[in-house]
mmCIF file of C-alpha atoms in Angstrom:
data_model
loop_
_atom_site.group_PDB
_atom_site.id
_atom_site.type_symbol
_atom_site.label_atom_id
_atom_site.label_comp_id
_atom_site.label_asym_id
_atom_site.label_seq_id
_atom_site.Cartn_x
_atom_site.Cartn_y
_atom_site.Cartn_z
ATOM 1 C CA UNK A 241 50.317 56.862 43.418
ATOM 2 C CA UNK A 242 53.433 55.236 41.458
ATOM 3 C CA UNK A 243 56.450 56.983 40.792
ATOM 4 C CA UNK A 244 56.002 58.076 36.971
ATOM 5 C CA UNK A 245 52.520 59.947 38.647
ATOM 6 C CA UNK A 246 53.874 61.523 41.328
ATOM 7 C CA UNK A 247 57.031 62.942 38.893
ATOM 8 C CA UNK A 248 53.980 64.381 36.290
ATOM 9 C CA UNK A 249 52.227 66.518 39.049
ATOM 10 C CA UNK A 250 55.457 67.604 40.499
ATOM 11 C CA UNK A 251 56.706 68.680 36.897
ATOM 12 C CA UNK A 252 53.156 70.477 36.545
ATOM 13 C CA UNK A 253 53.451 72.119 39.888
ATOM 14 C CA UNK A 254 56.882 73.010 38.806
ATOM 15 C CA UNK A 255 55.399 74.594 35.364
ATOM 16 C CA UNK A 256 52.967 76.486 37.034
ATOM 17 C CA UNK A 257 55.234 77.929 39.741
ATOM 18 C CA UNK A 258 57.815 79.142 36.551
ATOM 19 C CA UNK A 259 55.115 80.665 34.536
ATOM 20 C CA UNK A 260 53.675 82.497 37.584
ATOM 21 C CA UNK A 261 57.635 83.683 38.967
ATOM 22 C CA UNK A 262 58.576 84.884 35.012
ATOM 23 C CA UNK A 263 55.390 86.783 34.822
ATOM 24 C CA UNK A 264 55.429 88.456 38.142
ATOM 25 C CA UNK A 265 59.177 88.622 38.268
ATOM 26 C CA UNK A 266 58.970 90.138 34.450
ATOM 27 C CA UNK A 267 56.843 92.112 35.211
ATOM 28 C CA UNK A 268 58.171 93.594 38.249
ATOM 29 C CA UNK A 269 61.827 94.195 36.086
ATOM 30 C CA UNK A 270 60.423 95.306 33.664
ATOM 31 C CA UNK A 271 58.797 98.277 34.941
ATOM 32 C CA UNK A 272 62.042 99.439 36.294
ATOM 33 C CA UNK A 273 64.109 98.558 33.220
ATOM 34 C CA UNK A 274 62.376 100.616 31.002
ATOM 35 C CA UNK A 275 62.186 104.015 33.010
ATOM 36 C CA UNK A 276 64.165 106.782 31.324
ATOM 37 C CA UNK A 277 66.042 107.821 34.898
ATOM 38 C CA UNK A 278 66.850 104.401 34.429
ATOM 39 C CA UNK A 279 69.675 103.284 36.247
ATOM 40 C CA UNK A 280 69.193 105.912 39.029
ATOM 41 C CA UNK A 281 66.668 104.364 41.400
ATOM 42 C CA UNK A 282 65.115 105.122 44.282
ATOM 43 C CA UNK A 283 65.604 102.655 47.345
ATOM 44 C CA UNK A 284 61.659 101.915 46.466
ATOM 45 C CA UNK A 285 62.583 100.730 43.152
ATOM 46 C CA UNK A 286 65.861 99.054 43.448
ATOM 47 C CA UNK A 287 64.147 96.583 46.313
ATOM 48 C CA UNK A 288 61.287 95.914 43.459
ATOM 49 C CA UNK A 289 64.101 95.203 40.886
ATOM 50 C CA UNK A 290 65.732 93.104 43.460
ATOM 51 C CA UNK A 291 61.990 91.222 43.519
ATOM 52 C CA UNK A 292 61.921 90.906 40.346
ATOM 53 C CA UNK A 293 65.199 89.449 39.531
ATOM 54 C CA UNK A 294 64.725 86.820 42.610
ATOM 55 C CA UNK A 295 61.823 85.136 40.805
ATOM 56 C CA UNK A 296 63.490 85.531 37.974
ATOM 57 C CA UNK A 297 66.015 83.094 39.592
ATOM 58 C CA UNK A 298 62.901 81.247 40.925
ATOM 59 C CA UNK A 299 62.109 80.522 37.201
ATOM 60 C CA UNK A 300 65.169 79.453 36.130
ATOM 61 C CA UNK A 301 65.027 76.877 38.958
ATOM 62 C CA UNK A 302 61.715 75.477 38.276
ATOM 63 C CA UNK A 303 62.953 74.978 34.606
ATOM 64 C CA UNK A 304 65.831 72.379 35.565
ATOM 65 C CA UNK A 305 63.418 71.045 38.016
ATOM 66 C CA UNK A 306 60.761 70.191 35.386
ATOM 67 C CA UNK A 307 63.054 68.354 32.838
ATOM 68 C CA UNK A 308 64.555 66.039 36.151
ATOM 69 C CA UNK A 309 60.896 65.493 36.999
ATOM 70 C CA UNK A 310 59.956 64.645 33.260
ATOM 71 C CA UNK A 311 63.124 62.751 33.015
ATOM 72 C CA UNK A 312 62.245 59.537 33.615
ATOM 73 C CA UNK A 313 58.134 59.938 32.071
ATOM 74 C CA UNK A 314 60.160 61.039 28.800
ATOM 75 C CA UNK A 315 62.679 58.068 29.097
ATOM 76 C CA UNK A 316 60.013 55.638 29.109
ATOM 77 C CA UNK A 317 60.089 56.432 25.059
ATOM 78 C CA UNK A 318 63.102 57.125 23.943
ATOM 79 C CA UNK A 319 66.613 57.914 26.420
ATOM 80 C CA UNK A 320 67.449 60.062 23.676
ATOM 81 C CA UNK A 321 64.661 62.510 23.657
ATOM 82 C CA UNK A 322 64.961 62.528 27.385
ATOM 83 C CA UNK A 323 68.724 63.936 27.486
ATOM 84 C CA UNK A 324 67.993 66.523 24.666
ATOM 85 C CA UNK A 325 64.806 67.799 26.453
ATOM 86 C CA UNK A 326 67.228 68.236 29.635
ATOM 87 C CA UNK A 327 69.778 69.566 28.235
ATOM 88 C CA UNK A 328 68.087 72.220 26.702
ATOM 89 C CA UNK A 329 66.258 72.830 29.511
ATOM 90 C CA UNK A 330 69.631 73.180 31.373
ATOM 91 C CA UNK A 331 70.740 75.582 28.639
ATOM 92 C CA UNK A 332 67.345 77.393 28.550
ATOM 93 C CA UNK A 333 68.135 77.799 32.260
ATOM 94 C CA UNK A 334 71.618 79.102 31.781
ATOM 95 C CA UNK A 335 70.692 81.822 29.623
ATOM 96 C CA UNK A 336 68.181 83.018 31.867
ATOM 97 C CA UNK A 337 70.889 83.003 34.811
ATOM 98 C CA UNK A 338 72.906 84.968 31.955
ATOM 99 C CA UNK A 339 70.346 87.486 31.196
ATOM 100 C CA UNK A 340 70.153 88.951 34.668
ATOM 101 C CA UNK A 341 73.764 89.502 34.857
ATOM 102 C CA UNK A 342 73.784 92.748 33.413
ATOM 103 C CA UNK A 343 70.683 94.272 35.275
ATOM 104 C CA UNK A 344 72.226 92.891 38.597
ATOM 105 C CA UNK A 345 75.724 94.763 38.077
ATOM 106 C CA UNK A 346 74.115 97.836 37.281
ATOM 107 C CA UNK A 347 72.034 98.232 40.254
ATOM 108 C CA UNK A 348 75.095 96.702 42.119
ATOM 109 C CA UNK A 349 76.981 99.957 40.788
ATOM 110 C CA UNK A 350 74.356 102.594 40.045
ATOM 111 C CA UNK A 351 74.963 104.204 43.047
ATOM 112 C CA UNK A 352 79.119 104.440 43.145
ATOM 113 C CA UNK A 353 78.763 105.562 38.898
ATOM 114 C CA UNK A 354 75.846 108.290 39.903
ATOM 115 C CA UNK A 355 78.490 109.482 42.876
ATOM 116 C CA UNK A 356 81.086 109.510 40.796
ATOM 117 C CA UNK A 357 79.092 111.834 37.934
ATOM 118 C CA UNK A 358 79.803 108.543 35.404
ATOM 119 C CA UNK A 359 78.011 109.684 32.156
ATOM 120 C CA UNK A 360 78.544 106.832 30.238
ATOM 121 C CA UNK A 361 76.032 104.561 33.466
ATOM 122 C CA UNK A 362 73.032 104.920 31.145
ATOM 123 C CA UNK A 363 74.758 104.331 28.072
ATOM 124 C CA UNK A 364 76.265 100.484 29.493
ATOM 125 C CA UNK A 365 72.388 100.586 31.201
ATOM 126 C CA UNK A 366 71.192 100.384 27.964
ATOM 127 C CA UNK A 367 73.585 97.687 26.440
ATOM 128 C CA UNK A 368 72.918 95.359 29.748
ATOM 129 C CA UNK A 369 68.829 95.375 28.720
ATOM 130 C CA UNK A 370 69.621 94.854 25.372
ATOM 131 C CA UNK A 371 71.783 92.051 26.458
ATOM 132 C CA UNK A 372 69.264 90.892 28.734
ATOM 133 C CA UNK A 373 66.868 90.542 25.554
ATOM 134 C CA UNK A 374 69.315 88.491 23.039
ATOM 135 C CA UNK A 375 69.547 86.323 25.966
ATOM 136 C CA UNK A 376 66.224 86.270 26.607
ATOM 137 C CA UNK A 377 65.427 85.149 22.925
ATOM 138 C CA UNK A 378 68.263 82.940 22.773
ATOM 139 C CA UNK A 379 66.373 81.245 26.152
ATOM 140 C CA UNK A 380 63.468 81.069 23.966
ATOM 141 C CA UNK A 381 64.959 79.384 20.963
ATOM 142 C CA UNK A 382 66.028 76.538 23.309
ATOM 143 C CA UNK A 383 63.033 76.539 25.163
ATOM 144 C CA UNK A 384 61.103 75.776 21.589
ATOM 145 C CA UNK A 385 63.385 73.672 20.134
ATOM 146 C CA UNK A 386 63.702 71.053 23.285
ATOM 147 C CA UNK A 387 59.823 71.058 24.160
ATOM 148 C CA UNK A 388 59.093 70.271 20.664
ATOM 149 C CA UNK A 389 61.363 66.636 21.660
ATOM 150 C CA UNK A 390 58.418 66.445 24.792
ATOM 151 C CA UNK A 391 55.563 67.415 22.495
ATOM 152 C CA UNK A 392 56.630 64.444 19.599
ATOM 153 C CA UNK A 393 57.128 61.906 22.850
ATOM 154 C CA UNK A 394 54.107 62.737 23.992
ATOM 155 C CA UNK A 395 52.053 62.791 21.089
ATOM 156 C CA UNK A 396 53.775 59.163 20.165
ATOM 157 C CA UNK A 397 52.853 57.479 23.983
ATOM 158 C CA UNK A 398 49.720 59.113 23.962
ATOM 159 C CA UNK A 399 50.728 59.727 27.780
ATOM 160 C CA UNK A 400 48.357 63.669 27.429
ATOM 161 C CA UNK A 401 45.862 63.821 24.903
ATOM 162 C CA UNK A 402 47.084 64.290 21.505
ATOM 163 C CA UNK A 403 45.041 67.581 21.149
ATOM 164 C CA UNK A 404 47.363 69.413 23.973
ATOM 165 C CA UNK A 405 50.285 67.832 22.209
ATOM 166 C CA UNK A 406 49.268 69.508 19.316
ATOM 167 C CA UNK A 407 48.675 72.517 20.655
ATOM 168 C CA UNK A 408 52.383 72.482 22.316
ATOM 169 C CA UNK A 409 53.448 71.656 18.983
ATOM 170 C CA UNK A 410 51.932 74.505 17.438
ATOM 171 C CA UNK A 411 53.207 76.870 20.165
ATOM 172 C CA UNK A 412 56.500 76.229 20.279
ATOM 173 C CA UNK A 413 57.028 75.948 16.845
ATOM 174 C CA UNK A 414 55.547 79.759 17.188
ATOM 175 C CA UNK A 415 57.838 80.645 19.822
ATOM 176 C CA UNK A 416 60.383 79.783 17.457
ATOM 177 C CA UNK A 417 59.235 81.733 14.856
ATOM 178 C CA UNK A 418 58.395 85.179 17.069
ATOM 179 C CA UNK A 419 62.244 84.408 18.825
ATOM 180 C CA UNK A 420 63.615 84.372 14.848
ATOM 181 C CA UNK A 421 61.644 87.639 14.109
ATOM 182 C CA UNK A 422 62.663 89.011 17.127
ATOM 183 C CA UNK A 423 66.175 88.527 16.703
ATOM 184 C CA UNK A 424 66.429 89.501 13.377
ATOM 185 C CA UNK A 425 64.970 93.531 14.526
ATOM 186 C CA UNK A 426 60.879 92.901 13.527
ATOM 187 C CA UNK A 427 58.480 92.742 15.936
ATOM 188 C CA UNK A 428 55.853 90.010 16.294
ATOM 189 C CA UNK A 429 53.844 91.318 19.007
ATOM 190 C CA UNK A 430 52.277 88.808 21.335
ATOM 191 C CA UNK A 431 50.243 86.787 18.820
ATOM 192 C CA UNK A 432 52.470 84.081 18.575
ATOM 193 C CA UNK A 433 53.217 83.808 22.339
ATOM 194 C CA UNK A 434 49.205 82.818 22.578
ATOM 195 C CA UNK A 435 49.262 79.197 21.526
ATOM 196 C CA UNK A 436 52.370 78.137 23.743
ATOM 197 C CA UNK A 437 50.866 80.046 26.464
ATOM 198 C CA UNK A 438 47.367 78.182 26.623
ATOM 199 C CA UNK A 439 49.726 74.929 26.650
ATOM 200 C CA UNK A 440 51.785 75.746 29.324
ATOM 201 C CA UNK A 441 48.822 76.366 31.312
ATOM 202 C CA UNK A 442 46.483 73.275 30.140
ATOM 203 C CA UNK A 443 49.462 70.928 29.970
ATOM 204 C CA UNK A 444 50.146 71.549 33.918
ATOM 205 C CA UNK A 445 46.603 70.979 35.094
ATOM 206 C CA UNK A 446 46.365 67.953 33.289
ATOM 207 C CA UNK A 447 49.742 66.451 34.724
ATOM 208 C CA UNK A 448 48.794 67.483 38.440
ATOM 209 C CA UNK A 449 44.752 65.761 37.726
ATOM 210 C CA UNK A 450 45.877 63.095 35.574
ATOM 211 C CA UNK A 451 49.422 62.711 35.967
ATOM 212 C CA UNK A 452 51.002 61.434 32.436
ATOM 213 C CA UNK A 453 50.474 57.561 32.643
ATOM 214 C CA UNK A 454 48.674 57.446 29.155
ATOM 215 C CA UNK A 455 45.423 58.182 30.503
ATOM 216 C CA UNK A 456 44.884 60.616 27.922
ATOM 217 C CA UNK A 457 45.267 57.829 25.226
ATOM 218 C CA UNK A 458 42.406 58.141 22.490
ATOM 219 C CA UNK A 459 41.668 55.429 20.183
ATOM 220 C CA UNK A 460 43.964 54.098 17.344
#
């Protein structure tokens, strides 16, 4: 197994351990989050926001990981596509580090503000998820914008099959688009989150069984 291989499965693994971390992690925060008697927990609940914010972390991770890992696979075509697709993902990464400030202060001082009869604890509880969701958007936007820079080097090298470059292409140009909406106070729903979802499942299973060594090259 050369080099460029072995980086392609270890950016799939690394794709596959992100999407399953946000998801549970998400999920897990979420829960919590939105709870009216929201921020006064029960020990219960503040270890399962505690969970939930830890893979949260875990995701972030993964996401520098996978553009160091894709570094040099993305290189191979153009040095310049290889630094933006880092950088955002460093950004993207940074954002998501930034969106769990809030919820980690509050459950940091839920507990002294409830003691202390602080009224105003739910009021900055809800400005820290709302924060939490611009940042989350704004995560989202660079997410889009720098895997588009994979999908276009990908579909040039033919290194996947142009199909699933495609189909990133499609999804992350509709991540875009449901991040804009979102933003701007509609709501999109989870329609457009479908296409960039099926990629960022299919794209890591091919990587780990086929690595990204142009084996998915199709004629002309």
């Amino acid at each position: 197994m050369n080099s460029m291989t072995g980086n392609a499965r270890a950016a799939g693994a690394l794709f596959l351990l992100s999407t399953a971390s946000y998801l549970i992690g998400s999920g897990l925060l979420t829960s919590i989050l939105n709870r009216p008697e929201f921020p006064v927990l029960a020990d219960s609940d503040r270890m399962q926001a505690m969970a939930g914010l830890f893979l949260e972390f875990v995701n972030a991770a993964a996401v520098i990981g996978i553009a160091i890992f894709l570094y040099p696979v993305l290189k191979k075509h153009r040095e310049s596509i290889a630094i933006g697709y880092l950088s955002s993902r460093i950004v993207e990464a940074a954002l998501l580090l930034a969106s769990m400030i809030g919820p980690l202060a509050l459950l940091g001082l839920g507990e002294e503000g409830i003691a202390g009869g602080d009224s105003s604890l739910r009021t900055i509880g809800s400005l820290a998820i709302e924060g939490k969701e611009m940042a989350f958007q704004l995560a989202m936007l660079v997410l889009g914008l720098g895997s588009l820079l994979m999908c276009f080097s990908f579909y040039r090298t033919k290194r996947i099959p142009r199909s699933l470059s495609l189909l990133g292409i499609i999804g992350y140009v509709a991540l875009l688009a449901s991040s804009c909406l979102t933003m701007a106070g509609a709501d999109p729903g989870m329609l457009l989150f479908i296409p960039g979802g099926l990629f960022e499942l299919a794209l890591p299973i091919w990587l780990i069984v086929k690595g990204a060594d142009g084996s998915g090259r199709t004629p002309g």
